[in-house]
mmCIF file of C-alpha atoms and ligand atoms in Angstrom:
data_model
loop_
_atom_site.group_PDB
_atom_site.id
_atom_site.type_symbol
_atom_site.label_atom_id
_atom_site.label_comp_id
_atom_site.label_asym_id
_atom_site.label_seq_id
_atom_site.Cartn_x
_atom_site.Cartn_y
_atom_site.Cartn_z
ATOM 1 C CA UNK C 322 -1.071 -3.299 -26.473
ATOM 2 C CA UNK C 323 1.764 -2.052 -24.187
ATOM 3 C CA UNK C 324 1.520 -1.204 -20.460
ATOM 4 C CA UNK C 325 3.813 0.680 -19.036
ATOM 5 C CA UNK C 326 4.153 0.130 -14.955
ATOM 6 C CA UNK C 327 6.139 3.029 -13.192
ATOM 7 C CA UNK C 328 8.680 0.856 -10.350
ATOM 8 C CA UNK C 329 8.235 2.100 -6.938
ATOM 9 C CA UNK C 330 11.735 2.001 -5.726
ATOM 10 C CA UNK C 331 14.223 3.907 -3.165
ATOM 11 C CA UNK C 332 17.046 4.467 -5.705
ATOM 12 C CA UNK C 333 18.663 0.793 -4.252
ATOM 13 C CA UNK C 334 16.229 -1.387 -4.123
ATOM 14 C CA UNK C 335 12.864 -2.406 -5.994
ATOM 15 C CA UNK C 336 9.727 -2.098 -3.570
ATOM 16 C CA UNK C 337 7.372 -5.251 -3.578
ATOM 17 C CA UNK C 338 4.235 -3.210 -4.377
ATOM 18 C CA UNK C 339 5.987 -3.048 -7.980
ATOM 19 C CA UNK C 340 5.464 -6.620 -8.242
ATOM 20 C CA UNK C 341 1.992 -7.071 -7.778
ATOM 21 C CA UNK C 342 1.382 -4.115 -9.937
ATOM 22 C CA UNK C 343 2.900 -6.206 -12.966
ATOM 23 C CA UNK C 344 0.763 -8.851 -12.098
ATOM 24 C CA UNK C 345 -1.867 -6.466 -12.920
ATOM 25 C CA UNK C 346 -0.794 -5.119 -15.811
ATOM 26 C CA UNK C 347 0.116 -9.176 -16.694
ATOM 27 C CA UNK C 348 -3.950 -9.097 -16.684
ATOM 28 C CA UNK C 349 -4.705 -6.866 -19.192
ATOM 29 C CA UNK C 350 -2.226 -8.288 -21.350
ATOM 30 C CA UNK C 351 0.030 -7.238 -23.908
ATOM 31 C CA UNK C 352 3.965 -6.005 -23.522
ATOM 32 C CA UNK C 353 4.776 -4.480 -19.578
ATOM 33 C CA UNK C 354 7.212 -2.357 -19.512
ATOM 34 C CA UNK C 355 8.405 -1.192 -16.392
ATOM 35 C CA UNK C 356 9.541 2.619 -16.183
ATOM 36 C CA UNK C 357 12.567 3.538 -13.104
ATOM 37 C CA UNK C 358 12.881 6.703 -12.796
ATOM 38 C CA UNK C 359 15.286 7.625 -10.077
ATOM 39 C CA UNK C 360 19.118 8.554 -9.275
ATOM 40 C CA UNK C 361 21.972 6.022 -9.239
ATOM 41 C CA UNK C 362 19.483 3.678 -9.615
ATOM 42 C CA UNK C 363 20.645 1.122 -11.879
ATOM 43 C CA UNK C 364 20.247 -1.620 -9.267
ATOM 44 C CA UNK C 365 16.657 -1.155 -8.954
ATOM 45 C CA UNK C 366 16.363 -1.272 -13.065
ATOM 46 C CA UNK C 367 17.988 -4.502 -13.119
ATOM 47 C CA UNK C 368 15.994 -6.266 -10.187
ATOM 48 C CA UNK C 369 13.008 -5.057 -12.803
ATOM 49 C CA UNK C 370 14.586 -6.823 -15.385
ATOM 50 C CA UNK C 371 14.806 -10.088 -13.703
ATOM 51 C CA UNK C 372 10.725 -9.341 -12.594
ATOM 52 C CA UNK C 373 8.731 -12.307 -14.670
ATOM 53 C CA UNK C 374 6.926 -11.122 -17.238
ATOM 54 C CA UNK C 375 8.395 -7.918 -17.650
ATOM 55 C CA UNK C 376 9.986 -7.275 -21.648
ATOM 56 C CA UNK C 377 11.223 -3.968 -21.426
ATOM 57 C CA UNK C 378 13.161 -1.925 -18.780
ATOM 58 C CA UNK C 379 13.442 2.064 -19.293
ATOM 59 C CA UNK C 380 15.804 3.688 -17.103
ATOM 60 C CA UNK C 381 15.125 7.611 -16.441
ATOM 61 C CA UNK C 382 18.508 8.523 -13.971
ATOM 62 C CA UNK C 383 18.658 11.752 -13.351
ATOM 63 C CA UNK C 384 19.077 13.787 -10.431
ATOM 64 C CA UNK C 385 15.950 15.533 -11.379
ATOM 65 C CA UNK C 386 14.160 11.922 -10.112
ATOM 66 C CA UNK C 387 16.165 11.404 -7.113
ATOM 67 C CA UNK C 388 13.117 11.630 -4.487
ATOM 68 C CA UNK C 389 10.363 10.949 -6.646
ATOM 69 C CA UNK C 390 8.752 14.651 -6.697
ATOM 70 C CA UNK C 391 5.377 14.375 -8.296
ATOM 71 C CA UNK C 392 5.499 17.531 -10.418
ATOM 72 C CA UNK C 393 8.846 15.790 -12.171
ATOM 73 C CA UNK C 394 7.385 12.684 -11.997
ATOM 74 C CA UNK C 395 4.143 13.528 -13.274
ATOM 75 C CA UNK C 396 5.641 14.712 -15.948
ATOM 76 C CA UNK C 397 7.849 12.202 -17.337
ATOM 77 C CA UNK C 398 5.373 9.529 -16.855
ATOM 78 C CA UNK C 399 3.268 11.549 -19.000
ATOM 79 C CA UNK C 400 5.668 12.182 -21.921
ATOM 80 C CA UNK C 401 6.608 8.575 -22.169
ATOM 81 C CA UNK C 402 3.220 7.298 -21.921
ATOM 82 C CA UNK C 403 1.950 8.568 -24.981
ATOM 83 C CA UNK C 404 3.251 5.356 -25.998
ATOM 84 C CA UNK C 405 1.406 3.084 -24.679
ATOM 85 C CA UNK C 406 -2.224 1.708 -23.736
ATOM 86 C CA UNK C 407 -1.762 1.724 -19.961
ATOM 87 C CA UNK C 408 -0.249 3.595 -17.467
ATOM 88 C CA UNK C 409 0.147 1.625 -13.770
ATOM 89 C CA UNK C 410 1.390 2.787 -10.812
ATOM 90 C CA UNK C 411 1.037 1.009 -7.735
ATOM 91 C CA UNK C 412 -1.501 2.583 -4.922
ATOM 92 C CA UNK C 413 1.336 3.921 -2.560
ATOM 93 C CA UNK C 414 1.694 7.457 -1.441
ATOM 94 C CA UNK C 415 4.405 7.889 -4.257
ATOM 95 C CA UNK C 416 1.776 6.751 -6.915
ATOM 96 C CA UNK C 417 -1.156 8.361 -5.629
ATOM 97 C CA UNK C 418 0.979 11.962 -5.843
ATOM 98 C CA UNK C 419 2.203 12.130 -9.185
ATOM 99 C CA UNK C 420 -0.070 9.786 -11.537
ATOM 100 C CA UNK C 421 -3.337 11.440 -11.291
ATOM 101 C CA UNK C 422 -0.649 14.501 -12.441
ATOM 102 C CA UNK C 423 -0.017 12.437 -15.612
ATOM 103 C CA UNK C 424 -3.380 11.511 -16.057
ATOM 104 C CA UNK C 425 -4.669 15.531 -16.222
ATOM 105 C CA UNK C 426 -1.469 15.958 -18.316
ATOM 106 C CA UNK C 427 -2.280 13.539 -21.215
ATOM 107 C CA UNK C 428 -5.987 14.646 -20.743
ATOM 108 C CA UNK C 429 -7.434 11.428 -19.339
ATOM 109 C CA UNK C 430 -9.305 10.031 -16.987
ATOM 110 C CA UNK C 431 -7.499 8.886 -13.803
ATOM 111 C CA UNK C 432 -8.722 5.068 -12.284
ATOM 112 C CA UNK C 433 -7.837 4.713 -8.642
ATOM 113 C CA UNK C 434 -7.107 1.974 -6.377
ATOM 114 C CA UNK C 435 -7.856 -1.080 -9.253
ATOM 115 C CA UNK C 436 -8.447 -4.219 -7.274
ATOM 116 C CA UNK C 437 -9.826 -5.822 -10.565
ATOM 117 C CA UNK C 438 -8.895 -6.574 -14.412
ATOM 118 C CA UNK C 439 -12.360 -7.664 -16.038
ATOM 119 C CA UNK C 440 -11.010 -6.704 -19.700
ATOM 120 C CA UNK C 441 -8.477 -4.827 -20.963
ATOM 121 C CA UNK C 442 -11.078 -1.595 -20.649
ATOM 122 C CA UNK C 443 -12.919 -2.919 -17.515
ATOM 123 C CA UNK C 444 -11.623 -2.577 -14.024
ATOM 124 C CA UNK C 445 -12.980 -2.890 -10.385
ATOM 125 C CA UNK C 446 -12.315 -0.655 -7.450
ATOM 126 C CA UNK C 447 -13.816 0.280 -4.268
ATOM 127 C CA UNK C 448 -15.911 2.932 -3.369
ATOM 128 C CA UNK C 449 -17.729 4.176 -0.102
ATOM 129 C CA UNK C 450 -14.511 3.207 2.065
ATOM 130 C CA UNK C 451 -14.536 -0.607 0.140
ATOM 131 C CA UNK C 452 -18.552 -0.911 0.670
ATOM 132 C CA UNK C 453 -19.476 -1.449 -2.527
ATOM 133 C CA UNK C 454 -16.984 -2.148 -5.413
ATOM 134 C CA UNK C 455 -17.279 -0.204 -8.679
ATOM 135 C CA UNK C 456 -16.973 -1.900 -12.057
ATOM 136 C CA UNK C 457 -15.614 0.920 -14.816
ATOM 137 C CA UNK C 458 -15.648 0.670 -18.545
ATOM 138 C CA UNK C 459 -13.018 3.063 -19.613
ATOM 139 C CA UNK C 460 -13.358 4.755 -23.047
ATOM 140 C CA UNK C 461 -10.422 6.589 -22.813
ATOM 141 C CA UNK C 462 -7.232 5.954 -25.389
ATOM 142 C CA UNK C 463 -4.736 5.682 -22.159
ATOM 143 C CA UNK C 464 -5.756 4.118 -18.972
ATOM 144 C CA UNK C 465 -4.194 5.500 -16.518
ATOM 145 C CA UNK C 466 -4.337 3.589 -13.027
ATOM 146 C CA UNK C 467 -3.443 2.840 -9.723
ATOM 147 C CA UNK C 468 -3.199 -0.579 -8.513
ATOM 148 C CA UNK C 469 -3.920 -1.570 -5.167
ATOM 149 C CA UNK C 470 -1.173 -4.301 -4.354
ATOM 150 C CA UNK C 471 -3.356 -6.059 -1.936
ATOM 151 C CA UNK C 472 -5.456 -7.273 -4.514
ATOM 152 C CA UNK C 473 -2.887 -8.891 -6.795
ATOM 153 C CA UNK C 474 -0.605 -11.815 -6.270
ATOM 154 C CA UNK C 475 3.263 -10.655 -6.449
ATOM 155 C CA UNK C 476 5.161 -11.855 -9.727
ATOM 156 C CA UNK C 477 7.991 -13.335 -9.289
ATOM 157 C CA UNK C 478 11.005 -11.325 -8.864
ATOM 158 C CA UNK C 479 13.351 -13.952 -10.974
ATOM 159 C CA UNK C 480 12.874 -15.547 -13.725
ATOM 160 C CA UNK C 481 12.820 -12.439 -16.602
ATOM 161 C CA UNK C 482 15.765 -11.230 -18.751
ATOM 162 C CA UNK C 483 14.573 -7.874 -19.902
ATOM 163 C CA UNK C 484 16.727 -5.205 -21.459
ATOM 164 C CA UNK C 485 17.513 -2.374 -20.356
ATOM 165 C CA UNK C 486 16.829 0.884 -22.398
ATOM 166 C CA UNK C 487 18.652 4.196 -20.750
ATOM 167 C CA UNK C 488 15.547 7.364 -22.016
ATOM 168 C CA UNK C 489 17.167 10.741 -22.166
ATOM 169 C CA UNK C 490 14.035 12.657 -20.471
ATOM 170 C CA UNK C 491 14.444 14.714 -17.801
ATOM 171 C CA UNK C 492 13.879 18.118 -16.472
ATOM 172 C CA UNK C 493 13.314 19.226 -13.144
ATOM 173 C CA UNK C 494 10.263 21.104 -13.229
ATOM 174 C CA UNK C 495 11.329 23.593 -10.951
ATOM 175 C CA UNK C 496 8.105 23.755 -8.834
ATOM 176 C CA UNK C 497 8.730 21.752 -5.846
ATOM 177 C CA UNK C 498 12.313 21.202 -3.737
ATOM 178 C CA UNK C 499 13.000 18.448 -1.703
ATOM 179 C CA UNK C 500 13.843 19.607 1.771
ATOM 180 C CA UNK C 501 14.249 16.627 3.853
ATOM 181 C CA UNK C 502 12.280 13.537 5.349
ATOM 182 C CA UNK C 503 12.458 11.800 8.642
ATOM 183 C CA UNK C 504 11.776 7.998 8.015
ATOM 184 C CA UNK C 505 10.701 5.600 10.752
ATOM 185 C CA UNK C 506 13.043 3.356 11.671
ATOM 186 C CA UNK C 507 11.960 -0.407 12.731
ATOM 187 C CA UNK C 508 13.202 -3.892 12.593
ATOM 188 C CA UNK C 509 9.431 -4.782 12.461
ATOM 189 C CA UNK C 510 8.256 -5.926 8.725
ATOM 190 C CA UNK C 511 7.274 -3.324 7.081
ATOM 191 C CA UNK C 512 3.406 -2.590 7.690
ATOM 192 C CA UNK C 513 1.848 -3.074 3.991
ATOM 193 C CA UNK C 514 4.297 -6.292 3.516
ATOM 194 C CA UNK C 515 4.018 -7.937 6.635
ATOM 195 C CA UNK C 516 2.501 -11.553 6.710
ATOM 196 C CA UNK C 517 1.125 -10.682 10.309
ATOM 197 C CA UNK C 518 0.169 -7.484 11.542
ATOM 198 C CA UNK C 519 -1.234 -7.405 14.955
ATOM 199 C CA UNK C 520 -3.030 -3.699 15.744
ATOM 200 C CA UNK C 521 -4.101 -1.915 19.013
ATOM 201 C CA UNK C 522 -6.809 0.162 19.225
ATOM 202 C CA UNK C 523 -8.225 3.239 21.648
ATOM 203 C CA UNK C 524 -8.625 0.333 24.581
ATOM 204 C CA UNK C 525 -4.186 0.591 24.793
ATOM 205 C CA UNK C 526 -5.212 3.831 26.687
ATOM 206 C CA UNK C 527 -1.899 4.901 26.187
ATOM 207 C CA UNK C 528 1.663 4.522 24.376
ATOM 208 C CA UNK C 529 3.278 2.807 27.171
ATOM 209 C CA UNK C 530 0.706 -0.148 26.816
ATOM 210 C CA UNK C 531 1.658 -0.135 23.134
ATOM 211 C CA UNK C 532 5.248 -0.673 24.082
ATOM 212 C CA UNK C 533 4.076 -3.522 27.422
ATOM 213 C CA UNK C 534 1.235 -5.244 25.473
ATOM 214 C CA UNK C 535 1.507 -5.399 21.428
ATOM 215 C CA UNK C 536 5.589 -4.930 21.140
ATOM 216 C CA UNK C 537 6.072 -8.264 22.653
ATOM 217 C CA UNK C 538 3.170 -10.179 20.642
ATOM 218 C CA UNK C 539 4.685 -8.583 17.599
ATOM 219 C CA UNK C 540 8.375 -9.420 18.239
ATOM 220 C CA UNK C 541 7.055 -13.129 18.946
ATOM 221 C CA UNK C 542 5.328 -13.313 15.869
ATOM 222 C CA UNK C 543 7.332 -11.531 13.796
ATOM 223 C CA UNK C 544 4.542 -9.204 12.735
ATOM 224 C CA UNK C 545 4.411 -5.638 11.763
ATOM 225 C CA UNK C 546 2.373 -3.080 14.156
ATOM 226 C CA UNK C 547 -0.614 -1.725 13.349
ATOM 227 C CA UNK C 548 -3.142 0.734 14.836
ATOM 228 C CA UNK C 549 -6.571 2.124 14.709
ATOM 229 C CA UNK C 550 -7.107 5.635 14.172
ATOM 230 C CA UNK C 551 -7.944 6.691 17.104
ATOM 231 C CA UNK C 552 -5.209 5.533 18.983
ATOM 232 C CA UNK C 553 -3.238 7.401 16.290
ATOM 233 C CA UNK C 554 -4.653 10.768 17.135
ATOM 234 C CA UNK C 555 -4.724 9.773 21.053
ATOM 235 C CA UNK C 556 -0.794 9.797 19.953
ATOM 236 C CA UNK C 557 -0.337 6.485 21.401
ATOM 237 C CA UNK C 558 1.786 6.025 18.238
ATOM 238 C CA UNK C 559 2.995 7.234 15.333
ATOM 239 C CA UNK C 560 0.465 7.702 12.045
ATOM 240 C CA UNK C 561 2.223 5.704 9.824
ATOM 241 C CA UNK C 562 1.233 2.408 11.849
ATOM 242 C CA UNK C 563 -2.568 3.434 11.215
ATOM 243 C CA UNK C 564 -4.680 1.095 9.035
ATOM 244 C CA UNK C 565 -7.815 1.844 7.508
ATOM 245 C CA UNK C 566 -9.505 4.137 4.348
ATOM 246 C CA UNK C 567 -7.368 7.496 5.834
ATOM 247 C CA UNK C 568 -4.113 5.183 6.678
ATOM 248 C CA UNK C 569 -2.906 1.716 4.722
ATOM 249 C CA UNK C 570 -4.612 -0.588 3.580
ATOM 250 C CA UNK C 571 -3.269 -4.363 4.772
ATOM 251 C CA UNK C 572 -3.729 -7.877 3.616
ATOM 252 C CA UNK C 573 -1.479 -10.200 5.823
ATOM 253 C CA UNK C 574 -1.961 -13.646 6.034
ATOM 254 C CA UNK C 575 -3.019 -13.287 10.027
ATOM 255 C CA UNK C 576 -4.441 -9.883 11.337
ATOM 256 C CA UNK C 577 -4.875 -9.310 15.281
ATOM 257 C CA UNK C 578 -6.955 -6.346 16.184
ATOM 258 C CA UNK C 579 -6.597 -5.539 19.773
ATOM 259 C CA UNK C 580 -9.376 -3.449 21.866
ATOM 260 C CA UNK C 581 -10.409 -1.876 17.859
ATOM 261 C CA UNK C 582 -14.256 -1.883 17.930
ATOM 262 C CA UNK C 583 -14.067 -2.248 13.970
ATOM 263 C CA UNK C 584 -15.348 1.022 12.768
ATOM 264 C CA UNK C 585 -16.172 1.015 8.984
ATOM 265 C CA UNK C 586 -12.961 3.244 8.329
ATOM 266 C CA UNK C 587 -11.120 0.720 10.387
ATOM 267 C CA UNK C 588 -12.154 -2.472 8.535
ATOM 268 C CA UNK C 589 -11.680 -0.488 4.559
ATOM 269 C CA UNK C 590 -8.266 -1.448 5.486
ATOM 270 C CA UNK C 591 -7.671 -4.576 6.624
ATOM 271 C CA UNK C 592 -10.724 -6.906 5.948
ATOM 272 C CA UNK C 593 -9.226 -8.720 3.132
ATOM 273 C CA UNK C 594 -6.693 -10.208 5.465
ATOM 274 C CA UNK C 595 -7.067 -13.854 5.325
ATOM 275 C CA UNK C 596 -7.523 -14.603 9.184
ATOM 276 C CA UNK C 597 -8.755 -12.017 11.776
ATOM 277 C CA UNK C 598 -8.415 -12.348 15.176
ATOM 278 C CA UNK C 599 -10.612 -10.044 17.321
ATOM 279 C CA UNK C 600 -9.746 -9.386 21.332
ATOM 280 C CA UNK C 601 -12.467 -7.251 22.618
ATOM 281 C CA UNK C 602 -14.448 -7.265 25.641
ATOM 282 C CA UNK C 603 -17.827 -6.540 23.723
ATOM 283 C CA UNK C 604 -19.025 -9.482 21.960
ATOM 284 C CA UNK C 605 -21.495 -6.815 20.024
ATOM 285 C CA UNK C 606 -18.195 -4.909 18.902
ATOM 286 C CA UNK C 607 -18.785 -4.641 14.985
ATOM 287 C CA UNK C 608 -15.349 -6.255 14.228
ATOM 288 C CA UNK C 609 -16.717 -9.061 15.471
ATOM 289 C CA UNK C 610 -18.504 -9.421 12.313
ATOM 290 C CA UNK C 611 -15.568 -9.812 10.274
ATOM 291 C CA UNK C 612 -13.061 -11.918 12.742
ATOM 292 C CA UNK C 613 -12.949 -15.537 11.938
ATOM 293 C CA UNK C 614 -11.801 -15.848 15.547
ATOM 294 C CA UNK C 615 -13.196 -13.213 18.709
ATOM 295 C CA UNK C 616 -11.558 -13.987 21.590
ATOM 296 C CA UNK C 617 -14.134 -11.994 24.363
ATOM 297 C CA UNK C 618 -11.639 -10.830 27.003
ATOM 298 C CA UNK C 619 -10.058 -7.820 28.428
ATOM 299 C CA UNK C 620 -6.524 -7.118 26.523
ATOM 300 C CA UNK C 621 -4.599 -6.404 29.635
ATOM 301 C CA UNK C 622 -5.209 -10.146 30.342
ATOM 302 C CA UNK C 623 -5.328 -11.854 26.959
ATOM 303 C CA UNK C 624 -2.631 -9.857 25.245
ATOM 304 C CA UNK C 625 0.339 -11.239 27.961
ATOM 305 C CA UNK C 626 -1.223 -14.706 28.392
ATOM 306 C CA UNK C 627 -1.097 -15.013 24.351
ATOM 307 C CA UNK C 628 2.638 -13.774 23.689
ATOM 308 C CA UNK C 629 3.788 -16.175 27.094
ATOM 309 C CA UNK C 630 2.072 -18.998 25.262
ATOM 310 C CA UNK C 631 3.766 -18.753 21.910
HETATM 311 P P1 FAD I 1863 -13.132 2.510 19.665
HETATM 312 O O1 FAD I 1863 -14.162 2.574 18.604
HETATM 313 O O2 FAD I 1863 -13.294 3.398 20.848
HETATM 314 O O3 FAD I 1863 -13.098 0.998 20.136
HETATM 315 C C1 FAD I 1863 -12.385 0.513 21.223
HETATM 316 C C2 FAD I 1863 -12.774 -0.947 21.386
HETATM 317 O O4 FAD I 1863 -12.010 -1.502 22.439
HETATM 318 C C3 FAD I 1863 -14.254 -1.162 21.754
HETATM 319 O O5 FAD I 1863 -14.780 -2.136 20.887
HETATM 320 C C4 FAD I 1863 -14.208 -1.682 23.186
HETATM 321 O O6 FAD I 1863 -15.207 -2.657 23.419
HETATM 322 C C5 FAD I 1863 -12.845 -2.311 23.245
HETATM 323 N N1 FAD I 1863 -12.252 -2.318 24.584
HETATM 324 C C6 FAD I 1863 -12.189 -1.313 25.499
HETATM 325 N N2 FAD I 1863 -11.480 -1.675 26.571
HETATM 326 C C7 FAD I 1863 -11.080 -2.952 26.360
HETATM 327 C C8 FAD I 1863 -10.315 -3.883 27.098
HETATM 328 N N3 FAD I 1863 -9.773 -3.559 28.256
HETATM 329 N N4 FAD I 1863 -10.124 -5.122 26.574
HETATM 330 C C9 FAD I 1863 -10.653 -5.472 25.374
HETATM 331 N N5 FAD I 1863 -11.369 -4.620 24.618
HETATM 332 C C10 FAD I 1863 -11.590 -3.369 25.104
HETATM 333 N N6 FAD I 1863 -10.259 4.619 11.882
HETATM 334 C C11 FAD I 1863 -9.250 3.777 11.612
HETATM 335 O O7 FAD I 1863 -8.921 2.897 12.412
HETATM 336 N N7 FAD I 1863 -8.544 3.928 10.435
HETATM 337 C C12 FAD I 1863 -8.840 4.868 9.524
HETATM 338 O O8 FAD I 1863 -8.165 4.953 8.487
HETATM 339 C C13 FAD I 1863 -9.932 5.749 9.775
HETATM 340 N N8 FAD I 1863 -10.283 6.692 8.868
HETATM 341 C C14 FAD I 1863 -11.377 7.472 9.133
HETATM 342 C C15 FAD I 1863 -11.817 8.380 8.174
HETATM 343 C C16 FAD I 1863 -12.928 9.154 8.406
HETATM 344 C C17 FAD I 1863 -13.403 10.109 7.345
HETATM 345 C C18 FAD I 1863 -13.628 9.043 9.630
HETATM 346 C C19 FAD I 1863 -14.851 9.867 9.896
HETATM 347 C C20 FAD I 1863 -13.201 8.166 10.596
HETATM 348 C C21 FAD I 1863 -12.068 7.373 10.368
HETATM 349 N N9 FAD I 1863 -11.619 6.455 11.327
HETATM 350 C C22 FAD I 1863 -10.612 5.599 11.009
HETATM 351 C C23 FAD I 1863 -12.152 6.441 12.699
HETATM 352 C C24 FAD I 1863 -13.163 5.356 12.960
HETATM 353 O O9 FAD I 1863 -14.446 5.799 12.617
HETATM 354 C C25 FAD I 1863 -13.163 4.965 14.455
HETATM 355 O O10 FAD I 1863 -13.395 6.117 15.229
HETATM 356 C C26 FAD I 1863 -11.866 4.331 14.934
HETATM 357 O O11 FAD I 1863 -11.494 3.289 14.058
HETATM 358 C C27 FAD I 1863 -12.082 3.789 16.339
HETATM 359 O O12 FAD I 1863 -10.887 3.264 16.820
HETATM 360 P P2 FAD I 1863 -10.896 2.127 17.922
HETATM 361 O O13 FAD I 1863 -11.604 0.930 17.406
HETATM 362 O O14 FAD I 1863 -9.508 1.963 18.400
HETATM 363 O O15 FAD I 1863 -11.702 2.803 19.119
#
């Protein structure tokens, strides 16, 4: 068996969801062989090398790869992959575009979102916004999956000597042009990486309080920012800081939800994180049901006295 895990990557650097996707793949068992496809992005296919457990680079540089595009993408992934048993990408926005592209390519079945190897046919993954988890038997001669990296440990990032094979492949598929991007910037951890994530909720009651209240808790802790939905669309902040089933899904080691009543949508995303703390001035707020610690008090109060105490 050979599994072939696409590298999530920005043409420098190898992301970390890459790494807990080869610890899936690790799982099934067999050869894992990690696919970059990118531009000038030899860097990244030699941090993969180094990955434990990984046997085989191949390195796809060509311009045609530069920013990912899932129609070129989708297509490569597809071409190589009729070599191999598995297909992984990790459960990112860049691997939810262009693998279920591959998958209707190679005329499979695509598995989303795989929080579980049973077998090397057998997976879990969550359905009804995480409220019941789905165990699938796949028939199919290529699996073709997403991995949630929450679910998996991270392999280590030193330790392998893989080589490094350069594949020819590559055509730009002409259907889609990149025209530009506008990327966040923050010092913060980055929000699906971060080891603490502390999260405001519609009770901020505006951005300002974002910026008086969770800023400082953050900076203190080190911790990335979060948010709930609705103080997304209240534009308190922007919508890449929302967690839940329509935003990221988080797993830090400590997650503080501030004035977030814990809506179902909410909690798909985040209740796998290892401690919650809850600040809320309902003690019947649902979230409560999850938090290993609910601090009852208003956040106006609790928030400053918390981040002057650290
Ligand atoms: P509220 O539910 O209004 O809760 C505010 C909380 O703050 C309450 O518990 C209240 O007691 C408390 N509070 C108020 N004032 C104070 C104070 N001064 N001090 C302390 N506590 C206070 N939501 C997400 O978050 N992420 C998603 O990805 C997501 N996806 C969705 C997808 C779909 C299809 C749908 C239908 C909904 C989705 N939602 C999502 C929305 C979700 O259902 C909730 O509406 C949302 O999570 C509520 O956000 P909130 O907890 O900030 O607000």
């Amino acid at each position: 068996m050979s599994i072939l895990v696409i590298a999530e990557h920005d043409n420098a650097a190898l992301k970390g969801a890459t790494l807990n996707t080869v610890t899936a793949a690790a799982k099934i068992g067999g050869d894992v062989v990690v696919l970059v496809a990118g531009s000038n992005c030899g860097a990244v296919a030699e941090a993969a090398a180094k990955v434990a457990g990984v046997s085989k680079v191949l390195l796809a540089d060509n311009a045609a790869y530069e920013y990912q595009l899932a129609e070129n993408m989708g297509e490569l992934v597809a071409e190589i992959g009729t070599g191999y048993s598995h297909i992984l990408a990790s459960a990112t926005t860049t691997g939810k575009d262009f693998l279920p592209r591959s998958a209707a390519l190679l005329d499979v079945n695509m598995i989303s979102e795989v929080i579980g190897v049973e077998s090397a046919d057998t997976f879990t993954r969550p359905i009804y916004a995480g409220n019941a988890i789905a165990t699938v038997k796949s028939s199919d001669s290529i699996k073709v999956m997403t991995v949630r990296a929450t679910a998996f440990d991270a392999a280590a990032a030193e330790g392998g000597a893989a080589s490094i094979e350069q594949v020819s492949a590559g055509e730009d598929a002409g259907k889609s042009k990149f025209v530009g991007e506008e990327l966040a910037k923050s010092d913060r951890p980055e929000l699906t990486a971060a080891e603490i994530v502390v999260s405001g909720g519609r009770a901020l009651a505006s951005g300002e309080n974002f910026t008086k209240y969770i800023e400082p808790l953050a900076d203190k802790l080190g911790a990335a920012m979060g948010a709930s939905r609705a103080a997304v669309d209240a534009g308190y902040v922007p919508n890449d800081l929302q967690v839940g089933q329509t935003g990221k899904i988080v797993a830090p080691n400590l997650y503080i939800a501030a004035g977030i009543s814990g809506a179902i949508q909410h909690l798909a995303g985040m209740k796998d994180s290892k401690v919650i703390v809850a600040i809320n001035n309902d003690p019947e707020a649902p979230i409560s049901q999850v938090a290993d610690y609910f601090l009852e008090g208003d956040i106006f109060t609790v928030l400053p006295e918390l981040t002057s105490k650290l």
